Coordinates of C-alpha atoms in Angstrom, one line a residue:
X134 CA 19.1 14.8 -24.5
X135 CA 19.3 16.5 -21.2
X136 CA 21.1 14.2 -18.8
X137 CA 19.5 12.9 -15.6
X138 CA 22.4 14.3 -13.7
X139 CA 21.7 17.9 -14.9
X140 CA 18.0 17.4 -14.4
X141 CA 18.7 16.2 -10.8
X142 CA 20.9 19.1 -10.0
X143 CA 18.2 21.7 -10.9
X144 CA 15.4 19.7 -9.4
X145 CA 17.4 18.8 -6.3
X146 CA 18.1 22.4 -5.6
X147 CA 14.4 23.2 -5.9
X148 CA 13.5 20.3 -3.6
X149 CA 15.8 21.5 -0.9
X150 CA 14.4 25.0 -1.2
X151 CA 10.9 23.7 -0.9
X152 CA 11.8 21.7 2.1
X153 CA 13.4 24.7 3.8
X154 CA 10.4 26.8 3.1
X155 CA 7.9 24.2 4.3
X156 CA 6.7 23.1 0.9
X157 CA 4.6 20.0 0.5
X158 CA 5.2 17.6 -2.4
X159 CA 2.8 15.0 -1.1
X160 CA 0.8 13.4 -3.9
X161 CA -3.0 13.6 -3.8
X162 CA -4.8 10.5 -2.8
X163 CA -8.4 11.8 -2.7
X164 CA -9.6 8.9 -4.8
X165 CA -9.7 5.4 -3.4
X166 CA -10.0 2.6 -5.9
X167 CA -13.3 0.7 -5.5
X168 CA -13.1 -2.6 -3.7
X169 CA -14.5 -5.8 -5.0
X170 CA -16.2 -8.4 -2.9
X171 CA -16.0 -12.0 -4.0
X172 CA -18.3 -14.9 -3.0
X173 CA -16.9 -18.4 -2.3
X174 CA -17.9 -19.3 -5.9
X175 CA -15.6 -16.7 -7.3
X176 CA -18.2 -14.2 -8.6
X177 CA -17.2 -10.6 -8.4
X178 CA -19.5 -7.8 -7.3
X179 CA -18.6 -4.1 -7.3
X180 CA -19.5 -2.7 -3.9
X181 CA -21.7 0.3 -3.3
X182 CA -21.3 0.8 0.4
X183 CA -24.4 2.2 2.3
X184 CA -22.5 4.9 4.1
X185 CA -23.1 8.6 4.8
X186 CA -20.0 10.8 4.3
X187 CA -19.8 14.0 6.2
X188 CA -18.9 17.3 4.5
X189 CA -15.3 18.3 5.3
X190 CA -15.6 20.7 8.3
X191 CA -14.3 24.2 7.6
X192 CA -12.3 24.3 10.8
X193 CA -10.5 21.0 10.2
X194 CA -6.9 21.3 9.1
X195 CA -5.9 17.8 7.9
X196 CA -2.4 16.5 8.5
X197 CA -0.3 14.4 6.2
X198 CA -1.3 10.9 7.3
X199 CA -4.4 9.3 5.8
X200 CA -6.6 6.4 6.9
X201 CA -9.3 4.3 5.4
X202 CA -11.4 1.5 7.0
X203 CA -12.3 -1.9 5.8
X204 CA -15.3 -3.0 8.0
X205 CA -15.2 -6.8 8.4
X206 CA -17.4 -6.6 11.5
X207 CA -21.1 -7.7 11.5
X208 CA -22.1 -4.2 12.6
X209 CA -21.8 -0.6 11.2
X210 CA -19.3 1.9 12.6
X211 CA -18.7 5.6 12.6
X212 CA -15.4 7.2 11.6
X213 CA -13.9 10.4 13.1
X214 CA -10.7 12.3 13.2
X215 CA -9.7 14.2 16.3
X216 CA -7.1 16.3 18.0
X217 CA -5.0 15.3 21.0
X218 CA -4.6 17.3 24.2
X219 CA -7.7 19.5 24.3
X220 CA -9.9 17.0 22.2
X221 CA -12.0 18.1 19.3
X222 CA -13.6 15.5 17.0
X223 CA -15.0 15.7 13.5
X224 CA -17.3 13.1 11.9
X225 CA -16.0 11.7 8.6
X226 CA -18.4 8.8 7.8
X227 CA -21.5 7.6 9.7
X228 CA -22.9 4.1 9.6
X229 CA -20.1 2.4 7.6
X230 CA -21.8 -0.9 6.7
X231 CA -20.3 -4.4 7.1
X232 CA -18.2 -5.2 4.1
X233 CA -17.7 -1.5 3.2
X234 CA -14.5 0.4 2.5
X235 CA -14.3 4.1 3.3
X236 CA -12.6 7.0 1.6
X237 CA -9.2 8.2 3.0
X238 CA -9.4 10.7 5.9
X239 CA -6.5 12.7 7.5
X240 CA -6.6 13.7 11.1
X241 CA -5.0 17.0 12.2
X242 CA -1.3 16.9 12.5
X243 CA -0.3 14.7 15.5
X244 CA -4.1 13.9 15.9
X245 CA -5.8 10.6 16.0
X246 CA -8.0 8.5 13.7
X247 CA -11.1 7.1 15.6
X248 CA -13.6 4.4 14.8
X249 CA -16.6 3.8 17.1
X250 CA -19.6 1.6 17.1
X251 CA -22.3 3.3 15.1
X252 CA -24.1 5.9 17.2
X253 CA -22.0 4.6 20.1
X254 CA -21.4 7.8 22.0
X255 CA -19.2 10.8 22.5
X256 CA -16.2 10.9 20.1
X257 CA -14.4 13.3 22.4
X258 CA -14.4 10.8 25.2
X259 CA -11.0 10.4 27.0
X260 CA -11.7 8.1 29.9
X261 CA -13.8 4.9 30.0
X262 CA -14.8 4.8 26.3
X263 CA -16.1 1.3 25.5
X264 CA -17.6 2.4 22.2
X265 CA -14.1 3.0 20.8
X266 CA -13.0 0.3 18.4
X267 CA -9.8 1.8 17.1
X268 CA -7.9 5.0 18.1
X269 CA -4.8 5.3 16.0
X270 CA -1.9 7.8 16.1
X271 CA 0.8 7.4 13.4
X272 CA 4.5 7.3 13.8
X273 CA 7.1 8.1 11.2
X274 CA 7.9 4.5 10.7
X275 CA 4.3 3.8 9.7
X276 CA 4.2 5.9 6.6
X277 CA 1.5 8.2 5.3
X278 CA -1.2 5.7 4.2
X279 CA -3.1 3.3 6.5
X280 CA -5.8 0.7 5.7
X281 CA -7.5 -0.3 9.0
X282 CA -9.2 -3.7 9.0
X283 CA -12.0 -4.1 11.6
X284 CA -12.7 -7.6 12.7
X285 CA -14.2 -9.7 15.5
X286 CA -11.6 -10.9 18.0
X287 CA -13.3 -13.5 20.1
X288 CA -16.5 -11.4 20.4
X289 CA -14.7 -8.1 20.8
X290 CA -14.4 -5.6 17.9
X291 CA -10.7 -5.0 17.1
X292 CA -8.6 -3.4 14.4
X293 CA -5.5 -4.3 12.4
X294 CA -3.6 -1.4 10.9
X295 CA -1.9 -2.0 7.6
X296 CA 0.9 0.5 6.6
X297 CA 0.8 0.7 2.8
X298 CA 3.7 3.2 2.3
X299 CA 6.0 2.6 5.2
X300 CA 9.7 3.4 4.6
X301 CA 10.6 -0.3 5.3
X302 CA 12.7 -2.3 7.6
X303 CA 10.4 -2.4 10.7
X304 CA 9.9 -6.1 10.5
X305 CA 6.2 -5.7 11.5
X306 CA 3.4 -7.6 9.9
X307 CA 1.6 -4.3 9.6
X308 CA 4.1 -3.1 7.0
X309 CA 3.2 -3.8 3.4
X310 CA 6.0 -4.9 1.1
X311 CA 7.2 -2.4 -1.5
X312 CA 5.9 -2.9 -5.1
X313 CA 8.0 -5.0 -7.5
X314 CA 8.4 -3.2 -10.8
X315 CA 8.5 -6.4 -12.8
X316 CA 5.8 -8.4 -11.0
X317 CA 2.3 -7.9 -9.5
X318 CA 2.0 -8.4 -5.7
X319 CA -1.0 -9.7 -3.7
X320 CA -0.9 -9.4 0.1
X321 CA -3.3 -11.8 1.9
X322 CA -4.7 -10.7 5.2
X323 CA -6.8 -13.3 7.0
X324 CA -7.1 -11.9 10.5
X325 CA -10.9 -11.9 10.1
X326 CA -11.1 -15.5 9.0
X327 CA -12.2 -18.1 11.6
X328 CA -11.6 -21.8 11.8
X329 CA -8.2 -21.6 10.1
X330 CA -6.0 -21.9 13.2
X331 CA -3.3 -23.9 11.4
X332 CA -3.1 -21.7 8.3
X333 CA -3.8 -22.1 4.6
X334 CA -1.6 -22.6 1.6
X335 CA -1.8 -20.6 -1.6
X336 CA -2.0 -21.7 -5.2
X337 CA -2.2 -19.9 -8.5
X338 CA -4.7 -21.2 -11.1
X339 CA -2.7 -22.9 -13.9
X340 CA 0.5 -23.1 -11.9
X341 CA 1.6 -26.4 -10.4
X342 CA 2.3 -26.6 -6.7
X343 CA 1.9 -24.2 -3.8
X344 CA 3.2 -20.6 -3.8
X345 CA 5.7 -19.3 -1.3
X346 CA 5.4 -15.8 0.0
X347 CA 8.2 -13.4 -1.2
X348 CA 8.5 -11.8 2.2
X349 CA 8.0 -14.5 4.8
X350 CA 9.7 -17.9 4.3
X351 CA 7.5 -20.9 5.2
X352 CA 4.6 -18.7 6.5
X353 CA 1.0 -19.8 5.8
X354 CA -2.0 -17.6 5.4
X355 CA -3.8 -16.8 8.7
X356 CA -3.8 -14.9 11.9
X357 CA -1.9 -11.6 11.9
X358 CA 0.5 -12.6 9.2
X359 CA 0.6 -10.6 5.9
X360 CA 2.3 -12.8 3.4
X361 CA 2.9 -11.3 -0.1
X362 CA 2.9 -13.3 -3.3
X363 CA 4.3 -12.2 -6.6
X364 CA 2.7 -13.1 -10.0
X365 CA 3.5 -12.7 -13.7
X366 CA 1.2 -10.9 -16.1
X367 CA -1.7 -8.5 -15.6
X368 CA -3.8 -10.8 -13.4
X369 CA -3.8 -14.0 -11.4
X370 CA -6.5 -16.3 -9.9
X371 CA -5.6 -17.1 -6.3
X372 CA -6.9 -20.3 -4.6
X373 CA -6.5 -21.4 -0.9
X374 CA -5.8 -24.9 0.3
X375 CA -5.6 -26.7 3.6
X376 CA -2.3 -26.6 5.4
X377 CA -1.9 -30.3 5.0
X378 CA -2.1 -30.1 1.2
X379 CA 1.6 -29.4 0.5
X380 CA 1.2 -29.6 -3.3
X381 CA -2.0 -27.5 -3.5
X382 CA -3.5 -30.2 -5.6
X383 CA -6.6 -31.5 -3.8
X384 CA -9.7 -29.8 -2.6
X385 CA -9.9 -26.0 -2.9
X386 CA -10.7 -24.3 0.4
X387 CA -11.3 -20.8 -1.0
X388 CA -11.4 -19.0 -4.3
X389 CA -10.5 -18.6 -7.0
X390 CA -10.1 -14.9 -6.4
X391 CA -9.1 -12.9 -9.4
X392 CA -6.4 -10.3 -8.7
X393 CA -5.8 -7.7 -11.5
X394 CA -3.2 -5.0 -11.6
X395 CA 0.1 -6.5 -12.9
X396 CA 3.7 -5.3 -12.6
X397 CA 4.4 -2.6 -10.1
X398 CA 1.0 -2.9 -8.4
X399 CA 0.0 -4.2 -5.0
X400 CA -3.4 -5.6 -4.0
X401 CA -5.0 -6.6 -0.7
X402 CA -6.8 -9.9 -0.6
X403 CA -8.7 -9.8 2.7
X404 CA -10.3 -13.0 3.7
X405 CA -13.2 -13.2 6.2
X406 CA -16.0 -15.5 7.2
X407 CA -15.1 -19.1 8.1
X408 CA -12.6 -21.4 6.5
X409 CA -15.4 -23.6 5.1
X410 CA -17.4 -20.6 3.8
X411 CA -14.8 -18.1 2.8
X412 CA -15.4 -14.6 1.5
X413 CA -13.0 -11.9 0.4
X414 CA -12.5 -8.2 -0.3
X415 CA -10.1 -7.4 -3.1
X416 CA -8.7 -3.8 -2.7
X417 CA -5.9 -2.1 -4.6
X418 CA -3.3 -0.4 -2.5
X419 CA -3.2 3.4 -2.6
X420 CA -0.8 5.0 -5.0
X421 CA -0.3 2.1 -7.4
X422 CA -2.7 3.4 -10.1
X423 CA 0.1 4.6 -12.4
X424 CA 1.7 1.2 -12.4
X425 CA -1.6 -0.5 -13.3
X426 CA -2.1 2.0 -16.2
X427 CA 1.4 1.4 -17.4
X428 CA 2.2 -2.3 -16.9
X429 CA 5.9 -3.4 -16.9
X430 CA 7.7 -6.6 -17.5
X431 CA 5.4 -9.7 -17.5
X432 CA 2.8 -7.9 -19.5
X433 CA 4.9 -6.8 -22.5
X434 CA 6.6 -4.0 -20.7
X435 CA 10.2 -2.9 -20.1
X436 CA 12.8 -5.2 -18.5
X437 CA 14.0 -3.4 -15.3
X438 CA 17.5 -4.7 -16.1
X439 CA 17.5 -2.8 -19.4
X440 CA 16.4 0.4 -17.6
X441 CA 19.1 0.1 -15.1
X442 CA 21.7 -0.5 -17.8
X443 CA 20.7 2.5 -19.9
X444 CA 20.5 4.8 -16.9
X445 CA 23.8 3.6 -15.5
X446 CA 25.4 4.3 -18.8
X447 CA 24.0 7.8 -18.8
X448 CA 25.2 8.5 -15.2
X449 CA 28.7 7.2 -16.1
X450 CA 28.8 9.6 -19.0
X451 CA 27.5 12.6 -17.1
X452 CA 28.5 13.3 -14.3
X453 CA 31.1 10.5 -14.7
X454 CA 30.2 8.2 -11.9
X455 CA 32.3 5.0 -11.4
X456 CA 30.4 2.0 -12.9
X457 CA 29.5 0.5 -9.5
X458 CA 28.1 3.8 -8.2
X459 CA 26.2 4.4 -11.5
X460 CA 24.5 1.0 -11.3
X461 CA 23.6 1.5 -7.6
X462 CA 22.1 4.9 -8.3
X463 CA 20.3 3.6 -11.4
X464 CA 18.7 0.7 -9.4
X465 CA 17.3 3.2 -6.9
X466 CA 15.8 5.4 -9.6
X467 CA 14.3 2.4 -11.5
X468 CA 12.8 1.1 -8.3
X469 CA 11.4 4.5 -7.5
X470 CA 9.6 5.2 -10.8
X471 CA 9.5 1.9 -12.7
X472 CA 11.2 0.9 -15.9
X473 CA 8.3 1.8 -18.2
X474 CA 8.6 5.4 -17.1
X475 CA 12.3 5.7 -18.0
X476 CA 12.5 3.6 -21.2
X477 CA 10.4 4.2 -24.3
X478 CA 11.0 2.2 -27.5
X479 CA 14.2 0.8 -26.1
X480 CA 15.8 4.2 -25.3
X481 CA 16.1 6.3 -22.1
X482 CA 13.7 9.1 -22.2
X483 CA 14.6 12.8 -21.9
X484 CA 14.2 13.8 -18.3
X485 CA 12.4 16.9 -19.5
X486 CA 9.5 14.6 -20.4
X487 CA 9.0 13.3 -16.9
X488 CA 5.8 14.5 -15.1
X489 CA 6.2 16.4 -11.8
X490 CA 5.5 13.3 -9.7
X491 CA 8.1 11.2 -11.5
X492 CA 10.6 14.2 -11.5
X493 CA 10.4 14.4 -7.7
X494 CA 10.8 10.6 -7.4
X495 CA 13.9 10.6 -9.5
X496 CA 15.4 13.4 -7.5
X497 CA 14.6 11.7 -4.2
X498 CA 16.2 8.5 -5.5
X499 CA 19.4 10.3 -6.6
X500 CA 19.6 12.2 -3.3
X501 CA 19.2 8.8 -1.5
X502 CA 22.0 7.4 -3.7
X503 CA 24.5 9.8 -2.2
X504 CA 24.5 7.9 1.1
X505 CA 23.5 4.5 -0.1
X506 CA 26.0 4.3 -3.0
X507 CA 28.8 6.4 -1.5
X508 CA 28.5 9.2 -4.2
X509 CA 30.0 12.6 -3.7
X510 CA 27.0 15.0 -3.7
X511 CA 28.9 17.5 -5.8
X512 CA 28.7 15.0 -8.7
X513 CA 25.0 15.8 -8.8
X514 CA 25.4 19.5 -8.2
X515 CA 23.7 19.3 -4.8

């Protein structure tokens, strides 16, 4: 078997050469998973948004940051991308209906993503532009994928930008949690929900008591909070309860809403309407499709601890890392690609069998381990 260390040395050199030459290893995200809308009775309906997508303009050079819109307003909107400085705008989707989710669109590098009221006026406006609902420019800390929730804020259309692939550590509610390789994750956003000023509690069908978010201790659902809840298995039925129901055992305020995906996946549960007549959009986060297709622990998959143990043993043997450094590096790799990618039939796979995307993720994790784990880069041949 080719060792991960030797694979990393070759791939790492290639990665550095690509970076020096301006290469782009950004994965494609042209396909956005279809959202599901759920009625208060729990019935699921696949959405077919009544929108008109514009053809990609020949003179538009997209950047690396992509946005999509979830329209929770009661009115349609238009979606544009545009440059800064000398402004030029391109129409991406026209008449995005209430309840619809758009495709992903990338503005030009250092450009902006723009949402206006449908037919509202000049998208190249720079002063006194009341038809603008959202005008967003990304920062490095935001990550490359944004889901923009449009909602009514006391009679004024507003937006809430969710960062799906941010590098972490910002502390902002906009930043989505990283996927858990052993558990499914559902993030509940209720900024468009009215009459829930004191928050709601979360329960899982068949599980006694209320659930606590993994990322925010003691936080309830509501407002601009984005609590994330972990679940076992391939799916979970989520129910909402009044904040006074500390055991989540009395009257259900919303749901059940069925979340599917399983270990390694993250799913938005976006609540809207009013607390006594709640509706929801269920939307998988971008980039978690591989995890959904290859479920991990909790659905008959590989225990992450086993993957870490096997990979750490490999890294101790070649290139001879100390045990603590080997475990540290192995944990980063397992977190990056998932245990089911690395372990098949109880054994560590040959790195030569990794696909290009997982190859790159392994290399990036090992490069990161040099600083995070205190490893001499020469050990990996970098």
